[in-house]
CSV table of C-alpha atoms in Angstrom, one decimal:
chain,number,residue,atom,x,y,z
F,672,UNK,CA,-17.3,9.2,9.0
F,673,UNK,CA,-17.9,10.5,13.0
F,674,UNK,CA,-20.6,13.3,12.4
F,675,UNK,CA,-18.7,15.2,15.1
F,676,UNK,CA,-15.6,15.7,12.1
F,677,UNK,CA,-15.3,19.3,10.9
F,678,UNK,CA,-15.5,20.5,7.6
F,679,UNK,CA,-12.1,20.7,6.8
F,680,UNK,CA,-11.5,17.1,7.9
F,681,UNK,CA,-14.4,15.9,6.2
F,682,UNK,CA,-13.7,17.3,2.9
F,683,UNK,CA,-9.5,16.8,3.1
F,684,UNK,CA,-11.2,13.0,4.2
F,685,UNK,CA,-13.0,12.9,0.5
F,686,UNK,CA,-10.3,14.5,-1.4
F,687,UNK,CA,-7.1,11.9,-0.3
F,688,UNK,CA,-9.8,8.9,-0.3
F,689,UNK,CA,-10.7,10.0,-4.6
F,690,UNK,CA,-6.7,10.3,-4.4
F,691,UNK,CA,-6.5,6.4,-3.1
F,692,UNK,CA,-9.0,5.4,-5.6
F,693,UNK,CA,-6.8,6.7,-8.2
F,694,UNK,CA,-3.7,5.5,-6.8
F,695,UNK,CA,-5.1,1.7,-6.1
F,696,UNK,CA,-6.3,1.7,-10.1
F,697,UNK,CA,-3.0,1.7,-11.0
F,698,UNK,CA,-1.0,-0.1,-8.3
F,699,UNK,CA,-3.8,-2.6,-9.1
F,700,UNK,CA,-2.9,-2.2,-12.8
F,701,UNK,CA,1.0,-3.0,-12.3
F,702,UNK,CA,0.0,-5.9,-10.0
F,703,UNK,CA,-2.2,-7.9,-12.4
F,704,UNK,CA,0.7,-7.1,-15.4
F,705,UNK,CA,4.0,-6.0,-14.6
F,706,UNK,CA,5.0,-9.6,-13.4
F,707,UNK,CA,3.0,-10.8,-16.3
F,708,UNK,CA,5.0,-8.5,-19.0
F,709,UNK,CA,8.1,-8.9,-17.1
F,710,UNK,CA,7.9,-12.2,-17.7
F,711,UNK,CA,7.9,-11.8,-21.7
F,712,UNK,CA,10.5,-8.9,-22.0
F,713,UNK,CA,13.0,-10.1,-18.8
F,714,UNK,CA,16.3,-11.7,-20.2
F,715,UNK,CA,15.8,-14.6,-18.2
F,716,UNK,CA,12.2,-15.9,-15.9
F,717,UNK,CA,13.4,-15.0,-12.7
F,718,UNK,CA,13.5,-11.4,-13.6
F,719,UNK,CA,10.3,-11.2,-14.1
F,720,UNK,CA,9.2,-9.7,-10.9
F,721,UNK,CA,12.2,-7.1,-11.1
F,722,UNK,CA,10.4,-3.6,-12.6
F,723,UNK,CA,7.6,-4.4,-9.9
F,724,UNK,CA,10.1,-4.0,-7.3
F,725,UNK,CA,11.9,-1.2,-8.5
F,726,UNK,CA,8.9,0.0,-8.2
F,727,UNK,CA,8.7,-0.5,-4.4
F,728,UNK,CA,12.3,0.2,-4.0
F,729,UNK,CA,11.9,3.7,-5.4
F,730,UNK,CA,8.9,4.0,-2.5
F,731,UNK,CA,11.3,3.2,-0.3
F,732,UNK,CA,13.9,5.6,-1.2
F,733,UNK,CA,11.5,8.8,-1.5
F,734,UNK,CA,9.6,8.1,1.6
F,735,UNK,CA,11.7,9.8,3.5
F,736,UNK,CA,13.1,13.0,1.3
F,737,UNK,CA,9.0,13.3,0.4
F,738,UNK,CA,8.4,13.8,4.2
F,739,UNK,CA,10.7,16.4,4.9
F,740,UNK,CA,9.3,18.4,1.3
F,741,UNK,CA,5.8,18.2,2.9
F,742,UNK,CA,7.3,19.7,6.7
F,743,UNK,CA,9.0,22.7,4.2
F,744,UNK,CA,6.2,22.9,1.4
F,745,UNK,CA,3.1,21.1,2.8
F,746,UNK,CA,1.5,18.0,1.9
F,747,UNK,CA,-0.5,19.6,-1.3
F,748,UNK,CA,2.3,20.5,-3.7
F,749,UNK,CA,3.9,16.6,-2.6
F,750,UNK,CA,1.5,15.1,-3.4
F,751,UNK,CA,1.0,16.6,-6.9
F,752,UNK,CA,4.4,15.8,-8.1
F,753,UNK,CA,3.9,12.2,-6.6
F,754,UNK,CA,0.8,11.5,-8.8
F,755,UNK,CA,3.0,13.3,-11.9
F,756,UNK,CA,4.6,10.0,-11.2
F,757,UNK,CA,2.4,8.2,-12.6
F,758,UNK,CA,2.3,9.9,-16.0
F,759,UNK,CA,5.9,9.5,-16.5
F,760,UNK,CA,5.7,5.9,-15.3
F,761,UNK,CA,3.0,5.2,-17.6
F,762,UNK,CA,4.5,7.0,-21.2
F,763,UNK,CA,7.6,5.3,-20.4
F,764,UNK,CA,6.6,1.9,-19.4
F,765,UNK,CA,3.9,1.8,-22.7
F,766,UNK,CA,7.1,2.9,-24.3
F,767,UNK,CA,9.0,0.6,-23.2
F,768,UNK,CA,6.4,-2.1,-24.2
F,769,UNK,CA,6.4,-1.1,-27.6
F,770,UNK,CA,10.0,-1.2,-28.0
F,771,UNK,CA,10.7,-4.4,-26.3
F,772,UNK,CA,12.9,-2.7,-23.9
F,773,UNK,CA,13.1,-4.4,-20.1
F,774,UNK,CA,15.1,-1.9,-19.1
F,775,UNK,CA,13.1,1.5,-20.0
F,776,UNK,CA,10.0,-1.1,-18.9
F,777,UNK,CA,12.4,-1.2,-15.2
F,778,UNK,CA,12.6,2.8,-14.9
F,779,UNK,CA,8.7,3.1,-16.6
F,780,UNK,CA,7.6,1.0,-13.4
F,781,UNK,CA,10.7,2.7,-10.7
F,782,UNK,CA,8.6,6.3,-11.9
F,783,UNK,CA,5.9,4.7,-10.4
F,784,UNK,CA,7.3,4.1,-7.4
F,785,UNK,CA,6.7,8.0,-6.6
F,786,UNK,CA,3.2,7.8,-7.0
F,787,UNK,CA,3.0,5.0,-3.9
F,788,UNK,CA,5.5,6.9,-1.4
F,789,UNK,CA,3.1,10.0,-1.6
F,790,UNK,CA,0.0,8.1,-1.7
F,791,UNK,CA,1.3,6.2,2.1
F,792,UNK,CA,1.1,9.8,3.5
F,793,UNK,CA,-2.5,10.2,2.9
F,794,UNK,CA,-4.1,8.5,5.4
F,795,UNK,CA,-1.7,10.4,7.4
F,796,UNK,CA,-3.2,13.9,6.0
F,797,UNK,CA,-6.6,13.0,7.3
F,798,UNK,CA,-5.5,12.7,10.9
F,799,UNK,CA,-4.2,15.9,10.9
F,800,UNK,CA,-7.1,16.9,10.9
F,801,UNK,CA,-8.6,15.2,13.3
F,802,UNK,CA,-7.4,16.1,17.0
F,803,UNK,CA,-9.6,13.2,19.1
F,804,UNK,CA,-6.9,10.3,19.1
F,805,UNK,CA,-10.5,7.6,19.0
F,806,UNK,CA,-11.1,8.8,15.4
F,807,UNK,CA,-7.8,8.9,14.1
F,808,UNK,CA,-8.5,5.2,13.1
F,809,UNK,CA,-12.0,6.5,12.0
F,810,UNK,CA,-10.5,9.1,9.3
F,811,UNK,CA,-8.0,6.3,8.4
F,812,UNK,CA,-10.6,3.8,7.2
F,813,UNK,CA,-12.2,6.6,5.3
F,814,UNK,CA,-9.3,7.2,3.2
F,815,UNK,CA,-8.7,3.6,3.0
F,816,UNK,CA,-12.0,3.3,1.2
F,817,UNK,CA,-11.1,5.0,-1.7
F,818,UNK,CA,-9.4,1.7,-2.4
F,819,UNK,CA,-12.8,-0.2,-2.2
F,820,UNK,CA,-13.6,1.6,-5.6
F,821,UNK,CA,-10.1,1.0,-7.3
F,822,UNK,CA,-10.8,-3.3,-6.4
F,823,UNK,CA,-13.7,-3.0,-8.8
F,824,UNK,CA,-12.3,-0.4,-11.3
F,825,UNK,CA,-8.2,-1.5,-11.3
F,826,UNK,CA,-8.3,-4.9,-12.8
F,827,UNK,CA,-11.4,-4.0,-15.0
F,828,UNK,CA,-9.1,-0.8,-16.3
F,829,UNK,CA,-6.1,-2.8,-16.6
F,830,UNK,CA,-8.4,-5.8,-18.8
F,831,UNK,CA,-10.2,-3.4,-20.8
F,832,UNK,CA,-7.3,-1.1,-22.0
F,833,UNK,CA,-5.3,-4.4,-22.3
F,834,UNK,CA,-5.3,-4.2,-26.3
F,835,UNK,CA,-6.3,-1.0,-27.0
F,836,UNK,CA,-3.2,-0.5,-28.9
F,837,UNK,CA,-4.0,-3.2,-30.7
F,838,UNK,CA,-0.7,-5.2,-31.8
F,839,UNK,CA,0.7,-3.9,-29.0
F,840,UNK,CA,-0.4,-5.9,-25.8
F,841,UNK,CA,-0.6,-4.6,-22.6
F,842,UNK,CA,0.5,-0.8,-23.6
F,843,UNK,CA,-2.4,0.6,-23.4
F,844,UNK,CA,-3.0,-0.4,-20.1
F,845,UNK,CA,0.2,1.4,-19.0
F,846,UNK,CA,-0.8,4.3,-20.8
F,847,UNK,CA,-4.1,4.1,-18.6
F,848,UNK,CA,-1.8,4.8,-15.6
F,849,UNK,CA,-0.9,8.0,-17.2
F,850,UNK,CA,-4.6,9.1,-17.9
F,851,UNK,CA,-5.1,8.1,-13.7
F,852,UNK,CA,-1.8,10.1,-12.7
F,853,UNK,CA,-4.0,13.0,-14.6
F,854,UNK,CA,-6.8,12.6,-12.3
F,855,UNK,CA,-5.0,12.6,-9.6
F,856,UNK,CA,-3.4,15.6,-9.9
F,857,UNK,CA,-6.5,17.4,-11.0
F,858,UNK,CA,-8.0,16.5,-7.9
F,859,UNK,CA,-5.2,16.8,-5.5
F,860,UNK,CA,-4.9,20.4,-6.5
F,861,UNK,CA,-8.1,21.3,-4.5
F,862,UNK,CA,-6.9,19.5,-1.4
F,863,UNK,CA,-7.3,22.4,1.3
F,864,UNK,CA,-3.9,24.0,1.7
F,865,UNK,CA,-2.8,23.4,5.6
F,866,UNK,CA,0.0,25.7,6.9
F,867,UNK,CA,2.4,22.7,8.2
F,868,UNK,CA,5.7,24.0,7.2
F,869,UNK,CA,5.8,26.5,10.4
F,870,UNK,CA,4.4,24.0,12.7
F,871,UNK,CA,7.6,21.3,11.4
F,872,UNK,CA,9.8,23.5,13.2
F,873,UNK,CA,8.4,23.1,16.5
F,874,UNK,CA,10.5,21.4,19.2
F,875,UNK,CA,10.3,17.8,19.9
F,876,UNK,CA,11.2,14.7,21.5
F,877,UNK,CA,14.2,13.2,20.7
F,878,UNK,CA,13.7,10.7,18.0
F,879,UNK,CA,15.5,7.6,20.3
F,880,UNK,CA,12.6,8.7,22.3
F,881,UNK,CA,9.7,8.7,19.6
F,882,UNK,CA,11.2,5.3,18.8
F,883,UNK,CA,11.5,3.7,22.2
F,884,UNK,CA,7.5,3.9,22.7
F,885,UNK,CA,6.2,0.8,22.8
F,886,UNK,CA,3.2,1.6,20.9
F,887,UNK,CA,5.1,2.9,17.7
F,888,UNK,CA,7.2,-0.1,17.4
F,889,UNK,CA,4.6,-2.4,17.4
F,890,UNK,CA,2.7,0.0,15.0
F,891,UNK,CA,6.4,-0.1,12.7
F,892,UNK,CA,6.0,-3.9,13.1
F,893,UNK,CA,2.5,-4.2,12.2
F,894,UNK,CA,2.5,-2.0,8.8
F,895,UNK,CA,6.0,-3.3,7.8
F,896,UNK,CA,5.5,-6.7,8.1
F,897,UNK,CA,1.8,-7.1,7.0
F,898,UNK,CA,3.0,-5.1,4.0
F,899,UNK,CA,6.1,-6.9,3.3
F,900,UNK,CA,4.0,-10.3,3.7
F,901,UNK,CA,0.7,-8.7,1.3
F,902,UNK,CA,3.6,-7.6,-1.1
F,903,UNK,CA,5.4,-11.1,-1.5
F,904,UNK,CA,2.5,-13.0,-1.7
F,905,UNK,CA,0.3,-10.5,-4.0
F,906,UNK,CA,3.7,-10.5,-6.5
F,907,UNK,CA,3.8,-14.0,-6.9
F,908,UNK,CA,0.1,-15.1,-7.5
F,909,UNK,CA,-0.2,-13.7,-11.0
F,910,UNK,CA,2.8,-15.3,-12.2
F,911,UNK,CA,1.4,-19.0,-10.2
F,912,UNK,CA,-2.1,-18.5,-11.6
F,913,UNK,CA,-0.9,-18.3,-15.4
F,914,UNK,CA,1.7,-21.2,-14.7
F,915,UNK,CA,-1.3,-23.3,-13.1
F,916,UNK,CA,-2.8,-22.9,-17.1
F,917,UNK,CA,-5.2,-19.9,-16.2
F,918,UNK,CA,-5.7,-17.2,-18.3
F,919,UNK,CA,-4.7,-13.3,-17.5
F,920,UNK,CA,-8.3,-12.1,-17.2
F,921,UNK,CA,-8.8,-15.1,-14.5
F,922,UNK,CA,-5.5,-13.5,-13.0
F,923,UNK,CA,-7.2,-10.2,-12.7
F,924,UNK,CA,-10.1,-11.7,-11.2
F,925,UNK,CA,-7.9,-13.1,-8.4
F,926,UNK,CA,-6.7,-10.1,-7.6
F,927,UNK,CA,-9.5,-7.9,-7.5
F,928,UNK,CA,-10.4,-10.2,-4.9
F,929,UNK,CA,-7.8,-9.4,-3.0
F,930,UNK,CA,-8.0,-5.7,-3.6
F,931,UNK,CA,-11.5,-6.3,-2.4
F,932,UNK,CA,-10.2,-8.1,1.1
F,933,UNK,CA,-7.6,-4.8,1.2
F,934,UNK,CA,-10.1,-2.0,1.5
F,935,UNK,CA,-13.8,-3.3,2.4
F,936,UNK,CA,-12.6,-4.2,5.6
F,937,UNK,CA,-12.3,-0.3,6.0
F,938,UNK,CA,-16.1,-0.2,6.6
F,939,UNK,CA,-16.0,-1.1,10.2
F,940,UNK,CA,-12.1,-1.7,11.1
F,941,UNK,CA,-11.4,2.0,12.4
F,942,UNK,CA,-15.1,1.3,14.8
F,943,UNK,CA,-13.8,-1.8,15.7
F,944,UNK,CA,-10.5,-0.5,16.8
F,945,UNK,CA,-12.1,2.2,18.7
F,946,UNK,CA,-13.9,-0.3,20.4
F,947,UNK,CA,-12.0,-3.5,21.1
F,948,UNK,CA,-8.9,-2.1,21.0
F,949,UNK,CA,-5.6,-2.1,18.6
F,950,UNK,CA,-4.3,-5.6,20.0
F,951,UNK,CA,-7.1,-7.5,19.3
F,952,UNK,CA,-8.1,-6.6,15.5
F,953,UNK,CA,-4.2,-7.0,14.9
F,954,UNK,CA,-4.2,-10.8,16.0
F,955,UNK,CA,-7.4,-10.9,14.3
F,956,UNK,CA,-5.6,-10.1,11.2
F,957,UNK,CA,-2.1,-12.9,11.8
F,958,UNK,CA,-5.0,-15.2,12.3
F,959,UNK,CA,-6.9,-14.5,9.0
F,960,UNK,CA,-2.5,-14.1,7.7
F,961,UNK,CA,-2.4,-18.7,8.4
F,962,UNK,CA,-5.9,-19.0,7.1
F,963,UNK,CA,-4.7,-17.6,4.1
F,964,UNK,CA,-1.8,-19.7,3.7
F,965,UNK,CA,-4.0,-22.4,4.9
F,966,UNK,CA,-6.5,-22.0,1.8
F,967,UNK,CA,-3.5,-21.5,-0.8
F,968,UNK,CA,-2.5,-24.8,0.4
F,969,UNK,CA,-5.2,-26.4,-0.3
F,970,UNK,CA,-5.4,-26.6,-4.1
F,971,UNK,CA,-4.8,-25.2,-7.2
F,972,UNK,CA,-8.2,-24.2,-8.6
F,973,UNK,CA,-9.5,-20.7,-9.1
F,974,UNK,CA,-11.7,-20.5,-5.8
F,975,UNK,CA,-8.3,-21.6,-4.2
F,976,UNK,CA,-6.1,-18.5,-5.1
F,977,UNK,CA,-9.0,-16.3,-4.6
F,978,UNK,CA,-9.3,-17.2,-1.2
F,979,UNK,CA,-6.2,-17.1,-0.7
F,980,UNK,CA,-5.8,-13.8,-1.3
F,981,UNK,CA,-8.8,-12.3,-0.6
F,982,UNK,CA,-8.0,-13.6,3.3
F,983,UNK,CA,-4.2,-12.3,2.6
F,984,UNK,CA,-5.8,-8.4,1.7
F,985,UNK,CA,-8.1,-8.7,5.0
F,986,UNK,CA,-5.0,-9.8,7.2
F,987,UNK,CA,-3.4,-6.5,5.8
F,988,UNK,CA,-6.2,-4.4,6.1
F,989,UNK,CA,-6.2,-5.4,9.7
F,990,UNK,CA,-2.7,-5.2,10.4
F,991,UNK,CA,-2.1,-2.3,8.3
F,992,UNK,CA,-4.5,0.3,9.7
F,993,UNK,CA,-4.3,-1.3,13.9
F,994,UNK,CA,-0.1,0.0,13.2
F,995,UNK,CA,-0.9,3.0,11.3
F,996,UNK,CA,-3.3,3.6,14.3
F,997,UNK,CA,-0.5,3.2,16.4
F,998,UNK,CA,1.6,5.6,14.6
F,999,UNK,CA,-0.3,8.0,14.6
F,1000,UNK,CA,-1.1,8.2,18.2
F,1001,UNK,CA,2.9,8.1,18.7
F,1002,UNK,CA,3.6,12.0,18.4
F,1003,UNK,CA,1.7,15.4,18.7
F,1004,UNK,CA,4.0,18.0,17.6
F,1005,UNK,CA,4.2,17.9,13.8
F,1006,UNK,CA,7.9,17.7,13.9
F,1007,UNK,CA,7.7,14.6,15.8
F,1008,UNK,CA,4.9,13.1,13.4
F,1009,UNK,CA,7.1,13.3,10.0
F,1010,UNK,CA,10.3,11.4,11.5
F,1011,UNK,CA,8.5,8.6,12.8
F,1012,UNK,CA,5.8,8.6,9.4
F,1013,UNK,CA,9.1,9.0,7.3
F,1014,UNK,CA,11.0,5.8,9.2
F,1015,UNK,CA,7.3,4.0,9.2
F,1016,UNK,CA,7.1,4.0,5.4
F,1017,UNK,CA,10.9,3.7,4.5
F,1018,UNK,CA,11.0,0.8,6.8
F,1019,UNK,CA,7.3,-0.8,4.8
F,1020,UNK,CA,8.7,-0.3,1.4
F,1021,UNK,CA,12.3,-1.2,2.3
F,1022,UNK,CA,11.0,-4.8,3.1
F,1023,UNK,CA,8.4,-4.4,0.1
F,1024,UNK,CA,11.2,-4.1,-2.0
F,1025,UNK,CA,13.0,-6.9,-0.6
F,1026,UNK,CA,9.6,-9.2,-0.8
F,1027,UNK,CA,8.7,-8.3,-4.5
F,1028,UNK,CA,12.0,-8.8,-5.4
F,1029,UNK,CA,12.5,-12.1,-3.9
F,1030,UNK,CA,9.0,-13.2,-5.2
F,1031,UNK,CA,9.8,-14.0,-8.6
F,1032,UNK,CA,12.9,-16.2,-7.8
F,1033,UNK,CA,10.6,-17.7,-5.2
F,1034,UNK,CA,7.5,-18.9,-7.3
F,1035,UNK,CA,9.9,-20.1,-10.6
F,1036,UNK,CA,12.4,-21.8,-7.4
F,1037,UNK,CA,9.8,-23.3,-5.1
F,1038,UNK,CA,6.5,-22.9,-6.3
F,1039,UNK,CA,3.4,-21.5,-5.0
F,1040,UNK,CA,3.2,-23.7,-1.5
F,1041,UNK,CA,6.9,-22.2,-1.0
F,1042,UNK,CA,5.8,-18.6,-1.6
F,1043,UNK,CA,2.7,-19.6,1.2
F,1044,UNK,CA,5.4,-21.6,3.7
F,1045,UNK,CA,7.9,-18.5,3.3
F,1046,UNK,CA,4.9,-15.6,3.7
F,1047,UNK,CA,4.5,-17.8,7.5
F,1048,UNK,CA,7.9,-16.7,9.1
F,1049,UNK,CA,7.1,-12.6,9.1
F,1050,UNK,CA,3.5,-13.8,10.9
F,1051,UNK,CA,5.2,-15.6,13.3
F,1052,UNK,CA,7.8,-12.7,14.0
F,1053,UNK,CA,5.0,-10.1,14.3
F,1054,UNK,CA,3.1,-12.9,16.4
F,1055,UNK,CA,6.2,-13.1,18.9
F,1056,UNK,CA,6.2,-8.9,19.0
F,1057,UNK,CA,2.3,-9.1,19.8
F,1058,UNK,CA,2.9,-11.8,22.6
F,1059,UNK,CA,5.6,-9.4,23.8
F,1060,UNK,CA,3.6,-6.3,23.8
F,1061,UNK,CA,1.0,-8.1,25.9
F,1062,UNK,CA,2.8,-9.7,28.6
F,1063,UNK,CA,5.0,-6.2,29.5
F,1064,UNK,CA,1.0,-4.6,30.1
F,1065,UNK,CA,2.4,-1.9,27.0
F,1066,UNK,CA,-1.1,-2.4,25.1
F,1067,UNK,CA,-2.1,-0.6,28.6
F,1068,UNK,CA,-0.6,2.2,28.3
F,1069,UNK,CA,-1.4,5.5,26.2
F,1070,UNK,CA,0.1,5.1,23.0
């Protein structure tokens, strides 16, 4: 964190990145399971993979409404009924569990879905804070970290609360994502208050204008289709690693590596932005995107999978936070700032949805090398809009 940060920024910096921790935990949580529950109470296998993306697709459809309630209300008060979520999503889904219900396991997970719309706005909070454009991607990173923790805690929550309940498997870890939804909200509640609801009404571009900026649709590129690509991938590997004969706990392990390749990258990829550049680190990260695929290729063991994804989760972090840069350094009036975060996060969870969704059908259809040879077209689509960007001279030009 730039010494040079205020107070405010610093401690709004600390508060959203113990926020993310909490958040991760239980993404992490559904992740390792849902898939893996799914899978026992779905009517059919290709189901499986359904309450996972109503999770995303419920992201998708609050993003936007959940922007326009933080230009009227502020960010705080969002934020707090986002991570309240999470407690619904986890009674209902332990519920649900219990019962043998798919369909109260489907809404359990959709509740959940709240929690990750208001947790994209976070890293969003900390910039407002911070007026210098250079450490936008700087305060970024530092929220982003918050994730770091969750890598080591999520799967290790989500293993350990597996049979609390005893002959009930796997509730108690969804009635762990309750007790995080708790913390959440307990800490969001001291997030310093910022008076944005007068500065929403402010005049400001038109938003065919906001759009048309070179540098906010590569950003909109970058985090939709990094995302999308994580998503698909990240959905299918538990289902592939306990169809290869592994166990769940093995599972968990593989994707606390990739929760680890999400968020340690956060150490230096805001410094390396501000020094090389946005256009850079993000072909760094489509480069690390075929690596991936490249290792997950390669076999079927263990070390396999988990570099798979740990090189998936540093392609994101890459991708993720070079666009988010971007769209953050697309608007100054606040106004401006919640249409084009609201169309940014819409459009990432809209194609979420749509990857999680087709994951399942994907990895019981074509296996795990065509969930790796289908995660390659989005790459090569952002790799084309990167070429583009570079040859009009737009990575020039003031974003």
């Amino acid at each position: 964190m730039p010494s040079a940060l205020s107070p405010l920024a610093r401690r709004t910096a600390l508060t959203l990145a113990f926020a993310q921790c909490l958040y991760t935990c239980s993404i992490a949580i559904g992740v390792t399971l849902t898939g893996i529950v799914g899978s026992q109470l779905a009517p059919r296998a290709s189901l499986a993979t359904l309450p996972f993306a109503l999770l995303i697709l419920t992201s998708a459809i609050t993003t936007v409404p959940l922007s326009l309630l933080m230009g009227r209300f502020g960010r705080r008060p969002v934020f707090i009924v986002g991570a309240f979520g999470a407690v619904v999503s986890g009674i209902l889904a332990a519920a649900a569990i219990y019962q043998r219900d798919f369909i109260l396991f489907c809404v359990g997970n959709a509740f959940l879905g709240l929690f990750q719309a208001s947790s994209q706005y976070y890293r969003y909070a900390a910039t407002d804070t911070v007026p210098d454009a250079a450490d936008k991607a700087r305060a970024l990173s530092w929220v982003m970290l918050g994730g770091l923790v969750a890598a080591f805690l999520g799967p290790q929550i989500a293993s350990v609360s597996r049979d609390v309940w005893g002959i009930v498997p796997f509730a108690g870890s969804y009635g762990a994502i309750a007790g995080l939804g708790i913390l959440a909200i307990a800490g969001l509640a001291t997030l310093p208050h910022q008076p944005v609801a007068r500065a929403a009404q402010d005049a400001g571009q038109s938003l065919a204008g906001l759009i048309a900026q070179p540098g906010f649709l590569l950003g909109l590129l970058c985090t939709a289709l990094a995302y999308g690509t994580m998503t698909f991938v990240m959905t299918a590997t538990p289902l592939a690693v306990v169809a290869c004969g592994f166990s769940v706990d093995a599972s968990a392990g593989v994707i606390q590596g990739h929760l680890l390749g999400m968020f340690a990258p956060a150490f230096f990829t805001g410094k390396l932005i501000s020094r090389f550049g946005v256009v850079p680190i993000v072909t760094l990260g489509l480069a690390l995107f075929v690596l991936s695929a490249v290792a997950g290729l390669s076999g079927l063991s263990l070390p396999h999978f988990t570099a798979a994804l740990v090189l998936c989760g540093v392609a994101w972090n890459l991708l993720f936070v070079g666009g988010s840069t971007l769209i953050a350094q697309s608007a100054s009036a606040p106004k401006d700032r919640a249409r084009l975060q609201a169309l940014s996060e819409f459009s990432v969870f809209g194609l979420s949805a749509l990857a999680s969704l087709s994951a399942g059908p994907a990895e019981v259809g074509l296996g795990w090398d065509g969930v790796l040879g289908i995660s390659l077209v989005p790459v090569a689509l952002l790799s084309l809009g990167v070429l583009a960007y570079r040859i009009t001279g737009a990575h020039r030009a003031p974003a």
